[in-house]
PDB file of C-alpha atoms and ligand atoms in Angstrom:
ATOM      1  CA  UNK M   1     -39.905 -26.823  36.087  1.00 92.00           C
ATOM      2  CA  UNK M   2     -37.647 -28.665  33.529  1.00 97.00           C
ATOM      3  CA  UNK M   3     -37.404 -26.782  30.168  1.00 98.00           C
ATOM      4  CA  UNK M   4     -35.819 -29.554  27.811  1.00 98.00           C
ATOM      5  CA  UNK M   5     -34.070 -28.078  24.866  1.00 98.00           C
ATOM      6  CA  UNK M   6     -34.192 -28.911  21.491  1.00 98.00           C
ATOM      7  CA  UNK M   7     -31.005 -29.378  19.373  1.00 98.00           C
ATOM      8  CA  UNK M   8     -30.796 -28.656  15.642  1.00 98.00           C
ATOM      9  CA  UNK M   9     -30.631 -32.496  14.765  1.00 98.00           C
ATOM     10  CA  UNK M  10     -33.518 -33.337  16.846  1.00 98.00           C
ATOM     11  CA  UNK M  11     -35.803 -30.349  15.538  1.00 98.00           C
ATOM     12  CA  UNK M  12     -35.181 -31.937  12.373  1.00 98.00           C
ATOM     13  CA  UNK M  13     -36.362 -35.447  13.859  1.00 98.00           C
ATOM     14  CA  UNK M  14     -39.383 -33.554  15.127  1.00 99.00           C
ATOM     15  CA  UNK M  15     -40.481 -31.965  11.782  1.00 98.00           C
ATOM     16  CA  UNK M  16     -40.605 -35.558  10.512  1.00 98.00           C
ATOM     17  CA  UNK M  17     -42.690 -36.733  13.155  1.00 98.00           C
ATOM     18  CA  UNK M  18     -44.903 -33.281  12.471  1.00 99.00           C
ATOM     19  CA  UNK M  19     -45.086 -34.418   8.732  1.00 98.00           C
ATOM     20  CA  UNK M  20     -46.479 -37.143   9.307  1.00 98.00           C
ATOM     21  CA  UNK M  21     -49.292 -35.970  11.547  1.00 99.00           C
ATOM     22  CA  UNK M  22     -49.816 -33.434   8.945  1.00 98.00           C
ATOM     23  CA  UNK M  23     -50.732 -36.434   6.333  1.00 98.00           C
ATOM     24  CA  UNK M  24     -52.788 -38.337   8.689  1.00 99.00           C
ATOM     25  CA  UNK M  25     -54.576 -35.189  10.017  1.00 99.00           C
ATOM     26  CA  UNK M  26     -55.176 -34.742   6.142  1.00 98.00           C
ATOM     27  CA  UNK M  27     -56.640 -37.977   5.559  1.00 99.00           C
ATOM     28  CA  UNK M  28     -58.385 -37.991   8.881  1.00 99.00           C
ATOM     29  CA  UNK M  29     -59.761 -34.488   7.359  1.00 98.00           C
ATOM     30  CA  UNK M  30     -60.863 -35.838   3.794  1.00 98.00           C
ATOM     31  CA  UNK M  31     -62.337 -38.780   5.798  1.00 98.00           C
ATOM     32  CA  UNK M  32     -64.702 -36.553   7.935  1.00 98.00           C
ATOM     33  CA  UNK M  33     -68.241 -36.898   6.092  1.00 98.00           C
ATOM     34  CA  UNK M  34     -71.415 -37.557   7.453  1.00 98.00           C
ATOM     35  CA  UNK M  35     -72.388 -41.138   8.549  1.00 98.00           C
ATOM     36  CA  UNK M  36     -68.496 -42.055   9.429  1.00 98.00           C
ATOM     37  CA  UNK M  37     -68.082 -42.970  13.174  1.00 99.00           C
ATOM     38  CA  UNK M  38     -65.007 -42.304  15.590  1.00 99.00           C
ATOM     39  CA  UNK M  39     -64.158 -45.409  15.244  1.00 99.00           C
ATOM     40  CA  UNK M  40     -63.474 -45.555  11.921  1.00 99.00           C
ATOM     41  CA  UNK M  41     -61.432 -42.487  11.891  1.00 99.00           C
ATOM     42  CA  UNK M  42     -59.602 -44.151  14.462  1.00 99.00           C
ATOM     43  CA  UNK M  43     -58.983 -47.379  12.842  1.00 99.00           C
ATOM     44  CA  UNK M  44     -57.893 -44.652   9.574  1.00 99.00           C
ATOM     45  CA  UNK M  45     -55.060 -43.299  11.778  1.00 99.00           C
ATOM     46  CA  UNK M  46     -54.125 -46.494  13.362  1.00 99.00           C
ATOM     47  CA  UNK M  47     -53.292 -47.885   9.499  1.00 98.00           C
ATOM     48  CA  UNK M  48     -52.185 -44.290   8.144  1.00 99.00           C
ATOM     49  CA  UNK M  49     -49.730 -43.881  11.067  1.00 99.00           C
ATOM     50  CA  UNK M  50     -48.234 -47.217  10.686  1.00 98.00           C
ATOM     51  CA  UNK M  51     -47.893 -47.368   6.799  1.00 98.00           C
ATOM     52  CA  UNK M  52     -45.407 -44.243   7.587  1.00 98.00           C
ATOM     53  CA  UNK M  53     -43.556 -46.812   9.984  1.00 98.00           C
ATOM     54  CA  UNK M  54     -44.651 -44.813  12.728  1.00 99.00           C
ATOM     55  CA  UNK M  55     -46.328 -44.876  16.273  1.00 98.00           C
ATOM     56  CA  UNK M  56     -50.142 -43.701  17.747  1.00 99.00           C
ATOM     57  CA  UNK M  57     -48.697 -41.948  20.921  1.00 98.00           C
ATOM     58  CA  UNK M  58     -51.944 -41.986  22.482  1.00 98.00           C
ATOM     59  CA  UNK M  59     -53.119 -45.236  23.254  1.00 98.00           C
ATOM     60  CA  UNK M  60     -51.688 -46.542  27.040  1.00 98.00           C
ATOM     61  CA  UNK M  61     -51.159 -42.610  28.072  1.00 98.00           C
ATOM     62  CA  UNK M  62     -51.990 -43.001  31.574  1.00 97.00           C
ATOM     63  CA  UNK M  63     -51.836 -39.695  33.283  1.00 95.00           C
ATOM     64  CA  UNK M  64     -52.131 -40.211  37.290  1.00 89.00           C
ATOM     65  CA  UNK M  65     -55.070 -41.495  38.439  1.00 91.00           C
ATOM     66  CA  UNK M  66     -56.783 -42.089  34.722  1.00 96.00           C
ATOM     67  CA  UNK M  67     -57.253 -45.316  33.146  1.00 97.00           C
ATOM     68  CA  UNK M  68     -55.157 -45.640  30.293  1.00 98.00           C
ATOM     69  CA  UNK M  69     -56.313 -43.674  26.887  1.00 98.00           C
ATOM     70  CA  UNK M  70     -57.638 -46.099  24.573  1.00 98.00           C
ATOM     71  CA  UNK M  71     -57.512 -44.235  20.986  1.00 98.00           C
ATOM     72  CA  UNK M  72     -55.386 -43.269  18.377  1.00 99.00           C
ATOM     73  CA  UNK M  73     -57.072 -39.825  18.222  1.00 99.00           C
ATOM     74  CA  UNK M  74     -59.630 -37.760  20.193  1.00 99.00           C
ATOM     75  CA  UNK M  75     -63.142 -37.754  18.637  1.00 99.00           C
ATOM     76  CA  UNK M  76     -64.919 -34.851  20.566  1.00 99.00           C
ATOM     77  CA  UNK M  77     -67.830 -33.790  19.129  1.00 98.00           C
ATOM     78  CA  UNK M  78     -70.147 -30.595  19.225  1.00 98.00           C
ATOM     79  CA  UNK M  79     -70.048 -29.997  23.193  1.00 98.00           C
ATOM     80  CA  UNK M  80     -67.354 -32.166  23.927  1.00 98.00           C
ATOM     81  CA  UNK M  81     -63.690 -29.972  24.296  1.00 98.00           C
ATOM     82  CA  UNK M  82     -61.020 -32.679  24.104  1.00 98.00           C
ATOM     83  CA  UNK M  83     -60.194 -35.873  24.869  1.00 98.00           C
ATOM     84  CA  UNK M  84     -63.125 -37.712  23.268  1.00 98.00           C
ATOM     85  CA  UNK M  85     -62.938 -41.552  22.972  1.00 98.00           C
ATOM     86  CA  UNK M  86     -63.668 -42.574  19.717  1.00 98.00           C
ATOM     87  CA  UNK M  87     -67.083 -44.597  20.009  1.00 98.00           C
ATOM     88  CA  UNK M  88     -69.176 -45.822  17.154  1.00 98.00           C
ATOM     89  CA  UNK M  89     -71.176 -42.521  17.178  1.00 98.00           C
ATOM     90  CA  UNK M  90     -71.829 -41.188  13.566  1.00 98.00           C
ATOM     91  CA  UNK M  91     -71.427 -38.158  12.819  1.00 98.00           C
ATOM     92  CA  UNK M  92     -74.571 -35.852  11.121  1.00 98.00           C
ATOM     93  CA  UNK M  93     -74.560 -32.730   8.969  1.00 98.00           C
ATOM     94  CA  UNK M  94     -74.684 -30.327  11.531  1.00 98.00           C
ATOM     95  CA  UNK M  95     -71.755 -31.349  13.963  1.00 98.00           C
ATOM     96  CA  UNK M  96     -68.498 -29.876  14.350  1.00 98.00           C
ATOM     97  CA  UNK M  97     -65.884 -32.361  15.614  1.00 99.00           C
ATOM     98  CA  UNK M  98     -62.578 -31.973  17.000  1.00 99.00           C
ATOM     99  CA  UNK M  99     -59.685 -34.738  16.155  1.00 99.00           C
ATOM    100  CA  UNK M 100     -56.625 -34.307  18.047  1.00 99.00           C
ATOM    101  CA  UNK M 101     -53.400 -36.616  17.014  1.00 99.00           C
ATOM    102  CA  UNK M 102     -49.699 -38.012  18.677  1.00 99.00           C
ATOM    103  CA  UNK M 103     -47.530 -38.955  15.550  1.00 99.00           C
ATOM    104  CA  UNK M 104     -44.599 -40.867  17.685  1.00 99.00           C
ATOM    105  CA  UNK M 105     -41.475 -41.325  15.431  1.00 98.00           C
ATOM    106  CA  UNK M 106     -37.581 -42.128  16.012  1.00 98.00           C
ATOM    107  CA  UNK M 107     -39.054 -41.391  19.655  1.00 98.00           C
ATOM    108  CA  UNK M 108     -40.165 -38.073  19.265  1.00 99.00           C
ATOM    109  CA  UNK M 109     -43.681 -36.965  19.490  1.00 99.00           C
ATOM    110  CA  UNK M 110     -46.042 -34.170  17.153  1.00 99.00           C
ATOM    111  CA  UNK M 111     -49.288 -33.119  18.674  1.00 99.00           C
ATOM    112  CA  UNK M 112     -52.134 -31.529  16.343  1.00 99.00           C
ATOM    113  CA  UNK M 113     -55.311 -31.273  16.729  1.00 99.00           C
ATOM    114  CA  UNK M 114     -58.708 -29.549  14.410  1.00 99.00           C
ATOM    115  CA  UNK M 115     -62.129 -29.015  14.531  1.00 99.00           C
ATOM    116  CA  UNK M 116     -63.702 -29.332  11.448  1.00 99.00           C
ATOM    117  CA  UNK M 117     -67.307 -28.724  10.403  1.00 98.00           C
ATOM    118  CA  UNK M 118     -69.733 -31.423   8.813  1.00 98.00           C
ATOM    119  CA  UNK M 119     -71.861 -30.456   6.532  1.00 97.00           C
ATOM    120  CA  UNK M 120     -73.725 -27.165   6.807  1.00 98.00           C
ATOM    121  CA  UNK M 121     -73.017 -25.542   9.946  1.00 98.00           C
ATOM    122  CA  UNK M 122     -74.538 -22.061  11.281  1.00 98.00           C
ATOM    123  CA  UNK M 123     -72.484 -19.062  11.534  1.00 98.00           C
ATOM    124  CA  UNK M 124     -71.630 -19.112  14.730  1.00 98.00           C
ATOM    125  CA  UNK M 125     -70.195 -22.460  14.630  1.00 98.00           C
ATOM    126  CA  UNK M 126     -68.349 -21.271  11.696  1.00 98.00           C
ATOM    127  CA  UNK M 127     -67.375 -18.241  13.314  1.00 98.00           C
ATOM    128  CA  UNK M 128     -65.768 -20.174  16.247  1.00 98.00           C
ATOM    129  CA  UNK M 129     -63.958 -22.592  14.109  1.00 98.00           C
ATOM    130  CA  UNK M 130     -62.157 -19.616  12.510  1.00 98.00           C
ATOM    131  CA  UNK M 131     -61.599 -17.603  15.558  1.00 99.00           C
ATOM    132  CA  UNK M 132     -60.216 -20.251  17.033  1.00 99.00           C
ATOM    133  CA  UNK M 133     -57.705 -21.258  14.734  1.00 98.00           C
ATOM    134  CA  UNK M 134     -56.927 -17.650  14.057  1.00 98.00           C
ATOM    135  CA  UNK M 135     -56.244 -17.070  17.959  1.00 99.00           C
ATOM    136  CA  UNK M 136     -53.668 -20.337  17.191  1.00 99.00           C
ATOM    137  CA  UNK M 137     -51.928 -18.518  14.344  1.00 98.00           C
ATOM    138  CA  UNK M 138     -51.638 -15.612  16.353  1.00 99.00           C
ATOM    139  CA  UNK M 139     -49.881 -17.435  19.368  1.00 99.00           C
ATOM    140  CA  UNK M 140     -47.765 -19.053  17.196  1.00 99.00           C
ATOM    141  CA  UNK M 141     -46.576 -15.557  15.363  1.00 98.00           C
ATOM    142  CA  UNK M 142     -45.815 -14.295  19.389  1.00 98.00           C
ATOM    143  CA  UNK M 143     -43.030 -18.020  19.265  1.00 99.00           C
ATOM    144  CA  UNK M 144     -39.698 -15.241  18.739  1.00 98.00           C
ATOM    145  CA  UNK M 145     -36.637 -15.348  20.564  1.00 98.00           C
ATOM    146  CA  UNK M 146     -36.757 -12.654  23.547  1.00 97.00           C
ATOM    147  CA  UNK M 147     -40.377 -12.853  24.004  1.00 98.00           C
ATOM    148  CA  UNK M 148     -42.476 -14.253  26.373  1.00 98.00           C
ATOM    149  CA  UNK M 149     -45.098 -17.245  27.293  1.00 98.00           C
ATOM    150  CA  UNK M 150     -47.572 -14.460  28.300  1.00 98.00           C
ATOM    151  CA  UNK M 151     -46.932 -13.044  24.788  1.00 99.00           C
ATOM    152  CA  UNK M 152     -48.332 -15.987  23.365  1.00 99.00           C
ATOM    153  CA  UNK M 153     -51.397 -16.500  25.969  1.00 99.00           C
ATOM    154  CA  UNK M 154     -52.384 -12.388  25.770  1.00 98.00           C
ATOM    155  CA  UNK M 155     -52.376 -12.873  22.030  1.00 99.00           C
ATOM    156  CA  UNK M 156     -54.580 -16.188  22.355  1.00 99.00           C
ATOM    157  CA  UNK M 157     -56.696 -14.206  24.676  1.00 98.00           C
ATOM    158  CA  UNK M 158     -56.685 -11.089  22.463  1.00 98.00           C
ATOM    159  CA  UNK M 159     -57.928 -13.381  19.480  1.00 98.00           C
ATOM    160  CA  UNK M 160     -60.951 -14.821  21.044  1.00 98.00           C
ATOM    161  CA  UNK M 161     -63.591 -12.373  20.370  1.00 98.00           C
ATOM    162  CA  UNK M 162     -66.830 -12.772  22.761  1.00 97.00           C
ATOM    163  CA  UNK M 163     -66.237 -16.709  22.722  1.00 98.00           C
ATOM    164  CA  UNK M 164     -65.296 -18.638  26.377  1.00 98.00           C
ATOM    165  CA  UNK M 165     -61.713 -19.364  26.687  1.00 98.00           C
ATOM    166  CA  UNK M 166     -61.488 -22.663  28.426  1.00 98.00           C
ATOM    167  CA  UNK M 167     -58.913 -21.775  31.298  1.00 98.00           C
ATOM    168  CA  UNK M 168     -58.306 -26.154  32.928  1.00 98.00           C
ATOM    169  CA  UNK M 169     -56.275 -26.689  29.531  1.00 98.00           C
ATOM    170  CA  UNK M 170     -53.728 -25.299  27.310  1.00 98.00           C
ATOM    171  CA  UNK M 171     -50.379 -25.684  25.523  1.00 98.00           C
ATOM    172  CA  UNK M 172     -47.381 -27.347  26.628  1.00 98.00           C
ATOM    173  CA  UNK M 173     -44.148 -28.321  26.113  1.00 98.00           C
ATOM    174  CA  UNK M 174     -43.705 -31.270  23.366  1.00 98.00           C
ATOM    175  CA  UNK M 175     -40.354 -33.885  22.244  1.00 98.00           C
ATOM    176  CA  UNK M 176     -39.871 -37.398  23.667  1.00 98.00           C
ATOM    177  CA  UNK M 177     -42.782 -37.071  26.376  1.00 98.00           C
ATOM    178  CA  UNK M 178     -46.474 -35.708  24.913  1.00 98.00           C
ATOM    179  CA  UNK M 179     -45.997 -33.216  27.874  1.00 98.00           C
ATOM    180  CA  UNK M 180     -43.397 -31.426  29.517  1.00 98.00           C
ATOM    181  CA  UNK M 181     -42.878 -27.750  30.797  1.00 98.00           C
ATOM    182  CA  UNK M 182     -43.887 -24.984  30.482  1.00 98.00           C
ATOM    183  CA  UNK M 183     -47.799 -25.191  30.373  1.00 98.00           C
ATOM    184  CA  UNK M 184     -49.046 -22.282  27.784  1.00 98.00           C
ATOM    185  CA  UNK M 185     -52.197 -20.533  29.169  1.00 98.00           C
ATOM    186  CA  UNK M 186     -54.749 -19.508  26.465  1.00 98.00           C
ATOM    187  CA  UNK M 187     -55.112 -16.313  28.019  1.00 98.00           C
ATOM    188  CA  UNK M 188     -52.956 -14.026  29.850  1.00 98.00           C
ATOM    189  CA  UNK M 189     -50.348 -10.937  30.384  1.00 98.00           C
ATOM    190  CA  UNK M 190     -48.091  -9.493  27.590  1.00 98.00           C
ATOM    191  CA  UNK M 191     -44.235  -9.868  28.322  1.00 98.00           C
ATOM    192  CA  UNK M 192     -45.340 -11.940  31.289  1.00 98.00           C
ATOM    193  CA  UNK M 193     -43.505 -15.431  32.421  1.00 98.00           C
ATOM    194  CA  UNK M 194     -40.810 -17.421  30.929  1.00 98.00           C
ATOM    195  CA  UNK M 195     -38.517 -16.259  28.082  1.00 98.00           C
ATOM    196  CA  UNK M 196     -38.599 -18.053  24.821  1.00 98.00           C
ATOM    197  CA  UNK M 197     -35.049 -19.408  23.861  1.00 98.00           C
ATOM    198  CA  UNK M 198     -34.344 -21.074  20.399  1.00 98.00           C
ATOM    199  CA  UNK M 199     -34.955 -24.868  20.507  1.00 98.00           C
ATOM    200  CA  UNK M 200     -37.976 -24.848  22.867  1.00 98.00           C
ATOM    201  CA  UNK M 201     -40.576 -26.870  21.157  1.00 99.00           C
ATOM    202  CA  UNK M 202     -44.146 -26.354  22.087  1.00 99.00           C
ATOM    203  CA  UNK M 203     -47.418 -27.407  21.363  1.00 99.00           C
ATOM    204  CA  UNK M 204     -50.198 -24.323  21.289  1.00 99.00           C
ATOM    205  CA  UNK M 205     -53.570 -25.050  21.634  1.00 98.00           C
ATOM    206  CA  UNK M 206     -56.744 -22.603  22.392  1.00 99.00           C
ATOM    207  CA  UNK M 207     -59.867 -24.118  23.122  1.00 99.00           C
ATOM    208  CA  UNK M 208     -63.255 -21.663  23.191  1.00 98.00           C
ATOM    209  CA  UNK M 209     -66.720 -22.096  23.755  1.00 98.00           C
ATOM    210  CA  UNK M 210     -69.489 -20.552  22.275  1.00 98.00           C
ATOM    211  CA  UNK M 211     -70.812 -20.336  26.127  1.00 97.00           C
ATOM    212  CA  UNK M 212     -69.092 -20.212  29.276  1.00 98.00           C
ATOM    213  CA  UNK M 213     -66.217 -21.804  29.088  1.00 98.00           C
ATOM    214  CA  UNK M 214     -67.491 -24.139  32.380  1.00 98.00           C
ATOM    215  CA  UNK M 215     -66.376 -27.794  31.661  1.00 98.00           C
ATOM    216  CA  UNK M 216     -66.575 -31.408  33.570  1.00 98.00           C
ATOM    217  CA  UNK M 217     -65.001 -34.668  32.895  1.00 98.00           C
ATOM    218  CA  UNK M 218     -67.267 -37.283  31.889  1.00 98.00           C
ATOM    219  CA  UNK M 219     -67.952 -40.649  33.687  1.00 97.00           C
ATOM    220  CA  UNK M 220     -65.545 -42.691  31.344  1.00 97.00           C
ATOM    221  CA  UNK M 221     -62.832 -40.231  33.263  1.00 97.00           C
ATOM    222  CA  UNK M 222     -61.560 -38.732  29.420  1.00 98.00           C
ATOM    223  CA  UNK M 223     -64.684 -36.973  27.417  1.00 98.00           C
ATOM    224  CA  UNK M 224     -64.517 -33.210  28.882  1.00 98.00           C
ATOM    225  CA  UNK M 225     -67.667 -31.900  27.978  1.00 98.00           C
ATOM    226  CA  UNK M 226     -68.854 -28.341  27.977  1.00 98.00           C
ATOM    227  CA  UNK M 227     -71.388 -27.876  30.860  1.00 98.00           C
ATOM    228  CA  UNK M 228     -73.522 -25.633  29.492  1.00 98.00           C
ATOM    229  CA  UNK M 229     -73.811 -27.779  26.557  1.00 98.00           C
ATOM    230  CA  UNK M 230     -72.447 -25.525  24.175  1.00 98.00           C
ATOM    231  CA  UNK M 231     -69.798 -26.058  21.147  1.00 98.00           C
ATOM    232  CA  UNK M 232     -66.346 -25.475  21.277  1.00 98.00           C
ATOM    233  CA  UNK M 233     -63.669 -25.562  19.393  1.00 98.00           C
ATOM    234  CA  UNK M 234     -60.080 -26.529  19.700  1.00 98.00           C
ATOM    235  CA  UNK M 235     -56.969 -26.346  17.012  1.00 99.00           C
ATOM    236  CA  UNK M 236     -53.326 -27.317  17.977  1.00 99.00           C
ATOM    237  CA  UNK M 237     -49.806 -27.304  16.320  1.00 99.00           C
ATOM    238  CA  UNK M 238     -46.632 -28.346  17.522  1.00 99.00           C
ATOM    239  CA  UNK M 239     -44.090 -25.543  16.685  1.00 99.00           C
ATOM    240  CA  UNK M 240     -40.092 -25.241  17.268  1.00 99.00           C
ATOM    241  CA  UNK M 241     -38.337 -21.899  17.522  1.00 98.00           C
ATOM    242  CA  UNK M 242     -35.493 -20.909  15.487  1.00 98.00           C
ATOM    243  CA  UNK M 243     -33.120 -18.314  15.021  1.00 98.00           C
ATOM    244  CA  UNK M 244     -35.660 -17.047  12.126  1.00 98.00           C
ATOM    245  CA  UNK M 245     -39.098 -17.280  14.402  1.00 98.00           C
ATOM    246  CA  UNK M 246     -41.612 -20.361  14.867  1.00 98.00           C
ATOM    247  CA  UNK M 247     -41.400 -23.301  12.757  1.00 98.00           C
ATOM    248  CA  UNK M 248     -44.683 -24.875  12.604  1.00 99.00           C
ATOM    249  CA  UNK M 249     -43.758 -28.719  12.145  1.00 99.00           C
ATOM    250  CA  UNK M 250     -47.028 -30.282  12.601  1.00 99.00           C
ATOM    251  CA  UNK M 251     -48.323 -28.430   8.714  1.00 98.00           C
ATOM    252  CA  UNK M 252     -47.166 -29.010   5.847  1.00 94.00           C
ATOM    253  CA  UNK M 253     -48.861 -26.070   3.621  1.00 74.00           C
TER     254      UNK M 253
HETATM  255  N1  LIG G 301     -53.281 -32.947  22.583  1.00 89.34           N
HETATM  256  C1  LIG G 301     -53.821 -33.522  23.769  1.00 89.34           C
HETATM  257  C2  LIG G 301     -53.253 -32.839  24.991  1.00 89.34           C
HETATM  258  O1  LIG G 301     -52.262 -32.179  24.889  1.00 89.34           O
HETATM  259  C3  LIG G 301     -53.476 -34.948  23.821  1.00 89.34           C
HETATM  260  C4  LIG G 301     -54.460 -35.768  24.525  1.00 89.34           C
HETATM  261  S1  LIG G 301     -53.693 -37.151  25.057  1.00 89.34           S
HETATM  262  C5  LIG G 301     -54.735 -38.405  25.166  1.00 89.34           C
HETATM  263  O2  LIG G 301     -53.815 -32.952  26.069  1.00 89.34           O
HETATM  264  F1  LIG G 301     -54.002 -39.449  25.219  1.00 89.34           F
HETATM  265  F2  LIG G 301     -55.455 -38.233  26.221  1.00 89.34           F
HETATM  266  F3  LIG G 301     -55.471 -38.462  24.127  1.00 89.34           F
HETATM  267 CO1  LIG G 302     -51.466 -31.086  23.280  1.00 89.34          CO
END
């Protein structure tokens, strides 16, 4: 395991990279209505990431034995956990949808994702969509100097109510590659695993179900779909930490 460390100067690089994710994420956000298709919101972040003389980091990322990605974003929707191709389906009052983003800029990558809801959702759907992202705010408050990776993933855990924690994925280390060490587990033991040193940089990310937390890759080798067919939810932020706790660089309220 390689733990890269970030310097000052190059935080600083990776809060601009964050900023900008944060403004496409926001149009992205604004955009999300019913009858717009992933598509779309795709070709949206393509033009909203370059006007800010930036990069998609997505498209090409060719893990081992995948074909390459071939979005801007992810465009997972209702059952589908992450990794979504955008596709010209539309979306209906009803869904919840997850977009997930890689802001590339002076070679340094932010990684954010949301799920937001479209239209009138029930209150279970709403209630995972809050848990959720309260389960990220509370692994992000564990990012201190002196504590520890299973600080993070007990507090993700300890967030997540009766929902499934998906276990396959999780949070990772983020700067000039989309991933590097360590992997974050969404669940796990307090004061467990590796210290947390100023300058790591890392991307946090729960993912819950409203069912079990089973998942499977789909045929086109990207969409991971929940097998039960349930929703699930997924919110991410790329975070430094500093001498005076996490910075969170991918918002910017
Ligand atoms: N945030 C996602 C992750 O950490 C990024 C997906 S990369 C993609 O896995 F290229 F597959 F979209
Ligand atoms: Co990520």
């Amino acid at each position: 395991m390689t733990i890269i460390i970030k310097s000052d100067e190059e935080v600083s690089i990776m809060r601009e990279s964050g900023l900008i994710n944060a403004e496409v994420r926001d149009v992205l956000y604004n955009a999300i209505e019913p009858g717009i298709t992933g598509i779309e919101l795709d070709n949206i972040a393509r033009k909203e990431i370059t006007a800010r003389g930036a990069l998609a980091t997505f498209p090409g990322y060719t893990p081992f034995n995948k074909p390459p990605y071939p979005g801007a974003i992810c465009f997972s929707v209702n059952d589908e956990l992450v990794h979504g191709i955008p596709n010209d389906y539309s979306l209906k009052d009803g869904d919840i949808v997850s977009i997930d983003l890689g802001v590339t800029y002076r070679n340094f990558v932010s990684d954010a994702a949301f799920t937001k809801a479209v239209g009138n959702i029930s209150l279970n759907a709403q209630s995972l969509l809050n848990t959720t992202k309260e389960a990220l705010n509370a692994g992000i408050q564990k990012l201190h100097i002196g504590n520890t990776i299973g600080d993070v993933s007990s507090a993700i855990q300890n967030h997540s109510k009766s929902f499934g924690i998906i276990k396959e994925y999780g949070g990772h280390g983020v700067g000039r590659d989309m991933h590097e060490d360590p992997h974050v587990p969404n669940y796990g033991e307090a004061s467990s695993g590796l210290k947390i040193i100023k300058g790591m940089v890392l991307a946090i990310e729960p993912m819950f179900s409203i069912g079990s937390p089973v998942n499977h890759e789909k045929s086109d080798q990207w969409t991971v779909v929940i097998s039960d067919g349930s929703l699930s939810a997924h919110f991410e932020e790329t975070v430094a930490v500093t001498d005076d706790g996490p910075y969170i660089l991918t918002r910017n309220k």
